[in-house]
Coordinates of C-alpha atoms in Angstrom, one line a residue:
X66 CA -161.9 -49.5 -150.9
X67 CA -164.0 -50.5 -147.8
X68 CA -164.2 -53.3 -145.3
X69 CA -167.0 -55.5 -143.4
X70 CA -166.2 -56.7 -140.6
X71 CA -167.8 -59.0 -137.5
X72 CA -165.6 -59.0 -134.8
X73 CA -167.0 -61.2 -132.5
X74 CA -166.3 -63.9 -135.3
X75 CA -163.2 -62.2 -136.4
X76 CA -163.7 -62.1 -139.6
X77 CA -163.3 -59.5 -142.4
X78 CA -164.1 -59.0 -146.3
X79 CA -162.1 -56.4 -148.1
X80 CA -164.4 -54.5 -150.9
X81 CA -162.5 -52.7 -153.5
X82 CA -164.3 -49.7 -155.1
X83 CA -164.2 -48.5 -158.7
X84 CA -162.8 -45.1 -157.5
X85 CA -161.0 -44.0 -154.0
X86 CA -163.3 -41.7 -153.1
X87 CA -166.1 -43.5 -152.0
X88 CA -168.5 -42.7 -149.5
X89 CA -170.3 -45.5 -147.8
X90 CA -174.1 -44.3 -146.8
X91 CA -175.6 -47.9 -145.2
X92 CA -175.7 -51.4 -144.9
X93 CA -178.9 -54.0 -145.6
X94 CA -180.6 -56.3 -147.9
X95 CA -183.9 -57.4 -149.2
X96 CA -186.5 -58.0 -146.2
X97 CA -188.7 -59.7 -148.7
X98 CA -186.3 -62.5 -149.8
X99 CA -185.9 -65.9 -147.5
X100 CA -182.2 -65.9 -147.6
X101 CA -180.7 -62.7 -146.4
X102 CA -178.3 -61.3 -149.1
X103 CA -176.0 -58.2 -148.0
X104 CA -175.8 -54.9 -149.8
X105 CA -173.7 -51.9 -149.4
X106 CA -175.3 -48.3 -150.2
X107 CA -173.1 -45.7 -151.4
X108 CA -171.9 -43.1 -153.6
X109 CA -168.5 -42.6 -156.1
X110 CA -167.7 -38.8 -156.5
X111 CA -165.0 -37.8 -159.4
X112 CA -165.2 -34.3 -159.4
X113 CA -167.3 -31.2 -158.0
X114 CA -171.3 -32.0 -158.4
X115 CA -170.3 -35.7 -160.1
X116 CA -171.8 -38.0 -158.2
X117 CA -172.2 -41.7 -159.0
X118 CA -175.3 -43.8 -156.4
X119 CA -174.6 -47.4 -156.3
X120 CA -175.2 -50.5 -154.8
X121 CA -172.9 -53.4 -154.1
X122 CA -174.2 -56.8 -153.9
X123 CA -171.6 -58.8 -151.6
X124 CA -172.8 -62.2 -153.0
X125 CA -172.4 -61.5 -156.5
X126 CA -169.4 -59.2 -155.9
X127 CA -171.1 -56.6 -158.6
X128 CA -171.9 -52.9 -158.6
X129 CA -175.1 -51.6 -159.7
X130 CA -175.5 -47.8 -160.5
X131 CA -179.1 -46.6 -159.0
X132 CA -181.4 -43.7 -160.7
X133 CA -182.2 -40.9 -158.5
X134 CA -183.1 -37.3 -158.1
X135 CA -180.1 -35.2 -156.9
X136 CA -181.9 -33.5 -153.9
X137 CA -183.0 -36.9 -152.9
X138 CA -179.2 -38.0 -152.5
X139 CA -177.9 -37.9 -148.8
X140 CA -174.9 -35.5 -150.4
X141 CA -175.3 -32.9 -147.3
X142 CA -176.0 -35.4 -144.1
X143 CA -173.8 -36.8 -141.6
X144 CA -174.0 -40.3 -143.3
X145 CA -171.7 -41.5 -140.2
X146 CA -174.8 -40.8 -138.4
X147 CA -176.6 -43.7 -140.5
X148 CA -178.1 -47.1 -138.7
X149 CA -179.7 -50.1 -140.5
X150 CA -182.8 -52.2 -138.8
X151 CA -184.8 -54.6 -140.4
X152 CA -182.7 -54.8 -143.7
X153 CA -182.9 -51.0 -144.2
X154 CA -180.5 -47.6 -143.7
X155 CA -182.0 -44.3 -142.2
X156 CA -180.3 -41.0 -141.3
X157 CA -181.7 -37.5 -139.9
X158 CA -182.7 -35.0 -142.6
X159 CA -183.7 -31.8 -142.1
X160 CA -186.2 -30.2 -145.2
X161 CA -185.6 -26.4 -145.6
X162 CA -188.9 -26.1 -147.4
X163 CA -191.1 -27.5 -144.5
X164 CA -188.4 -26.0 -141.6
X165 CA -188.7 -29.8 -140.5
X166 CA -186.1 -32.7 -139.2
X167 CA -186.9 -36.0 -140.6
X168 CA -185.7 -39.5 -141.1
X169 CA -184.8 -40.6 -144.8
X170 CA -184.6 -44.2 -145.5
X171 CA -182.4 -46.2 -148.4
X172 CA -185.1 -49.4 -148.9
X173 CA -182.7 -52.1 -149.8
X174 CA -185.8 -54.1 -151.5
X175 CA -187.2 -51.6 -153.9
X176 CA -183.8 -50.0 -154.3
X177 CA -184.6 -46.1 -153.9
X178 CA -184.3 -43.6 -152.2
X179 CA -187.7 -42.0 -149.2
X180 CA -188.7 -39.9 -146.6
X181 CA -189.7 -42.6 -143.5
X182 CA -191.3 -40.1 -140.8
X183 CA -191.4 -36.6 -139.1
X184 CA -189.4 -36.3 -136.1
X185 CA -191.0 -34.8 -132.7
X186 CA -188.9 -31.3 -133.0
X187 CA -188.6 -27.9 -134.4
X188 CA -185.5 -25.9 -135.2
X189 CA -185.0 -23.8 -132.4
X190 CA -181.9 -22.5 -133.1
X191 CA -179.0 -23.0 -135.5
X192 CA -176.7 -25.7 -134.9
X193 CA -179.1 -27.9 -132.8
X194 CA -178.0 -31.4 -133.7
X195 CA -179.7 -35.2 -134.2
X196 CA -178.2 -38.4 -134.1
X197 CA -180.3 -42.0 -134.5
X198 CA -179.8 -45.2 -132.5
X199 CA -181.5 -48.9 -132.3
X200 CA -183.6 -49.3 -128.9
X201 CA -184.6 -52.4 -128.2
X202 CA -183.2 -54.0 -131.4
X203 CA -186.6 -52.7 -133.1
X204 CA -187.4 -49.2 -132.8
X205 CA -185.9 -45.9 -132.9
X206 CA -184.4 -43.5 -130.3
X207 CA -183.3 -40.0 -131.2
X208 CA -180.7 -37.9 -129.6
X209 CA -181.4 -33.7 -130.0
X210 CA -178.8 -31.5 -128.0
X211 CA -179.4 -27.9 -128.3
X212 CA -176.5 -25.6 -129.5
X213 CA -177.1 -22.6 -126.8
X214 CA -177.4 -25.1 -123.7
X215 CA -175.7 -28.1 -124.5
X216 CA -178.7 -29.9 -123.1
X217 CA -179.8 -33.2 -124.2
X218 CA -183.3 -35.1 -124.5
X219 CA -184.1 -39.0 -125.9
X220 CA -187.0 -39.3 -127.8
X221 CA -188.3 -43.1 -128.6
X222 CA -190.4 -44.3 -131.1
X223 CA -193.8 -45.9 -129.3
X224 CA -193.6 -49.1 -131.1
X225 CA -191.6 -51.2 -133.0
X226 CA -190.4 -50.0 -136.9
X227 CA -191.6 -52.2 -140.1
X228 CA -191.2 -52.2 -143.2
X229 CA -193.6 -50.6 -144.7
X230 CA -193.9 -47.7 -147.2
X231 CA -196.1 -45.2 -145.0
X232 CA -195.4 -46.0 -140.9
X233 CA -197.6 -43.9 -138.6
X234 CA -195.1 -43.4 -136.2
X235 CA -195.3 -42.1 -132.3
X236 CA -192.4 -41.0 -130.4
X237 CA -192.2 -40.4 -127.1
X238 CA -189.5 -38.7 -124.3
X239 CA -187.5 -40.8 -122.8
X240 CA -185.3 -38.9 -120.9
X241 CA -183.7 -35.3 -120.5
X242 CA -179.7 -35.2 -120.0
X243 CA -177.5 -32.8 -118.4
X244 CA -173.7 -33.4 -117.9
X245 CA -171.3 -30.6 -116.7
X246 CA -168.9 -29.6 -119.8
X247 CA -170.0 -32.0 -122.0
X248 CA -168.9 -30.9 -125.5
X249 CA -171.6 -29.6 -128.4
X250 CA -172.1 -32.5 -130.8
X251 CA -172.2 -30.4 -133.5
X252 CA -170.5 -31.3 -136.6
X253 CA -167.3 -28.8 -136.2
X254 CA -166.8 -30.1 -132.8
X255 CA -166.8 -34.0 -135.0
X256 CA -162.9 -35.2 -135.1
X257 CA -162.8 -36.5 -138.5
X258 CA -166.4 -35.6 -139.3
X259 CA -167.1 -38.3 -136.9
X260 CA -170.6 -39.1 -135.3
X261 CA -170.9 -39.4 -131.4
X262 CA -172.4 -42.9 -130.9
X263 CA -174.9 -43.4 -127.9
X264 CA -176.7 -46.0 -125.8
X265 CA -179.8 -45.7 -124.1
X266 CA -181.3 -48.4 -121.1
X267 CA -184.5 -48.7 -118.7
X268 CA -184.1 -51.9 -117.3
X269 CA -183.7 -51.2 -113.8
X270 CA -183.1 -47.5 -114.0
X271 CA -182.9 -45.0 -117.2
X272 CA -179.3 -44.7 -118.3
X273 CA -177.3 -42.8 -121.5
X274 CA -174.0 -43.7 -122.3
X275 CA -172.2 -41.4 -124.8
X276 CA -168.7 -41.9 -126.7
X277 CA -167.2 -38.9 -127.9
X278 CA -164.4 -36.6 -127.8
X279 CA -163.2 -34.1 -124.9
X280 CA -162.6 -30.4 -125.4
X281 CA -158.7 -31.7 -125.8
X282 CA -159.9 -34.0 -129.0
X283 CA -159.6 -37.6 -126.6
X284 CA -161.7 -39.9 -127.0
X285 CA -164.4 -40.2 -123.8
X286 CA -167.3 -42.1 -122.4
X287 CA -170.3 -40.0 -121.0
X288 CA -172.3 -41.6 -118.4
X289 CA -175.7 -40.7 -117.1
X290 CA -178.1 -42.2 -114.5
X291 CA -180.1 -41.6 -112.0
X292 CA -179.5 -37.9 -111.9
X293 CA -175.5 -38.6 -111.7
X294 CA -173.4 -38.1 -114.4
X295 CA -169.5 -38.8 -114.8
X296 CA -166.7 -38.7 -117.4
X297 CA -164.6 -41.4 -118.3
X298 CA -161.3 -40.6 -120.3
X299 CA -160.4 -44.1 -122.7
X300 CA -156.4 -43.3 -122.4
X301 CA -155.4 -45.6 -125.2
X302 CA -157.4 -43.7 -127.6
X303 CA -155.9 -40.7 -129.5
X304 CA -157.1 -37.7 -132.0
X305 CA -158.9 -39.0 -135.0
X306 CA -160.3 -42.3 -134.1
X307 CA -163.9 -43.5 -134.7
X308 CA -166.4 -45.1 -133.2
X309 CA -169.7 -47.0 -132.8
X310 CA -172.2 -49.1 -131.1
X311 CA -172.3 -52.7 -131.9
X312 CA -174.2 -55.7 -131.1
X313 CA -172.7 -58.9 -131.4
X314 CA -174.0 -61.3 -133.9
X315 CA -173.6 -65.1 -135.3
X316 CA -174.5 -63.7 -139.1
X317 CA -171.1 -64.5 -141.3
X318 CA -169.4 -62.1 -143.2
X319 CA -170.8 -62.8 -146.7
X320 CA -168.4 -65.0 -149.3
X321 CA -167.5 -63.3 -152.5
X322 CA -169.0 -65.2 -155.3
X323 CA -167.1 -68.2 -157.4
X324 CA -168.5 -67.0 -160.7

């Protein structure tokens, strides 16, 4: 099964799943209802190529099975990589056809499955890595480290994202990071085919903050500001633990239905 979970109200909801492998893709709900009404995007898999896409409606406590092309299914992404905003899940893609890294979206309202935007690099080599996160609570920043160098850059998106089908949208650099022996973020390096999770900030002074693991598999925070960089070792953390950024929220974990 899986779990929601808002910690700042302490409070949990168990979801049992028709079958134990179960791979949960996003969160989100319909943007175009009043009342917001939680769904979890996933997929079942029984045996080799036998995939099952569903959706699970929290308030009704019912699974719904959703038609889509195979190649469209986010099968080959690293769905711990996923992030919901504005009642919607997205995750980086990369199309072999075009040589192009993308964001895919799940739409929550319309139920299916679309490419959302282009995003503002090229394969350079193989290996090179992209991971999403929320800026400002309503647009994008993407994290690209290159597999030679190690090096990283921020990208942000110019405005805020919508809802809309077709979004022209404009990123721009936000910031280029170098820490000394920072591990690749590549997705052998992943303990448990876990995602690095990152924070950016400009307030007063562009930062990056950036959980991880170390060369010796403990978990770390990665600091950067200013030019200055420094590792943090989190001691009470061991191998195979996961991660992510979370902001703290009033919304209840939704009730099962009565029916």
């Amino acid at each position: 099964g899986t779990a929601v979970w808002n910690p700042l109200l302490r409070r949990g909801r168990q979801i049992m799943t028709k079958n134990i492998r179960f791979k949960l893709c996003g969160i989100g709900y319909d943007s175009n209802r009043s009342e917001i009404s939680y769904k979890l995007f996933g997929y079942h898999y029984y045996y080799e190529h036998d995939y099952k896409l569903e959706i699970y409606e929290c308030a009704s406590n019912t699974w719904k099975y959703i038609n889509a092309p195979y190649e469209e299914w986010p099968i080959k992404e690293p769905l711990d990589n996923h992030i919901s905003l504005g009642g919607n899940s997205y995750w980086t893609a990369y199309n072999i056809e075009t040589s192009e890294y993308l964001i895919r979206k799940f739409d929550f309202s319309k139920e299916i499955l679309k490419d959302f935007c282009i995003l503002p690099c090229k394969k350079n080599h193989e290996g090179d890595t992209h991971y999403l996160s929320v800026f400002r609570g309503n647009r994008f920043s993407m994290l690209e480290q290159c597999n030679r160098t190690s090096e990283i850059e921020i990208w942000v998106t110019e405005k805020k994202i919508k809802n809309g089908d077709k979004e022209d949208v404009v990123w721009m650099k936000f910031m280029s990071v170098s820490i000394p022996d920072i591990p690749r973020l590549t997705l052998s390096n992943q303990s448990l085919g876990r995602c690095p999770s990152y924070f950016i900030d400009d307030r007063y002074e562009k930062s990056f903050v950036l959980c991880f693991t170390d060369e010796t598999r403990h978990g770390c925070i990665y600091i950067a500001k200013g030019g200055l960089s420094r590792k943090v070792k989190i001691d009470d953390v061991g191998d195979g633990y996961s991660h992510c950024i979370y902001v703290p929220s009033f919304i209840p974990i939704p009730r099962e239905s009565s029916k």
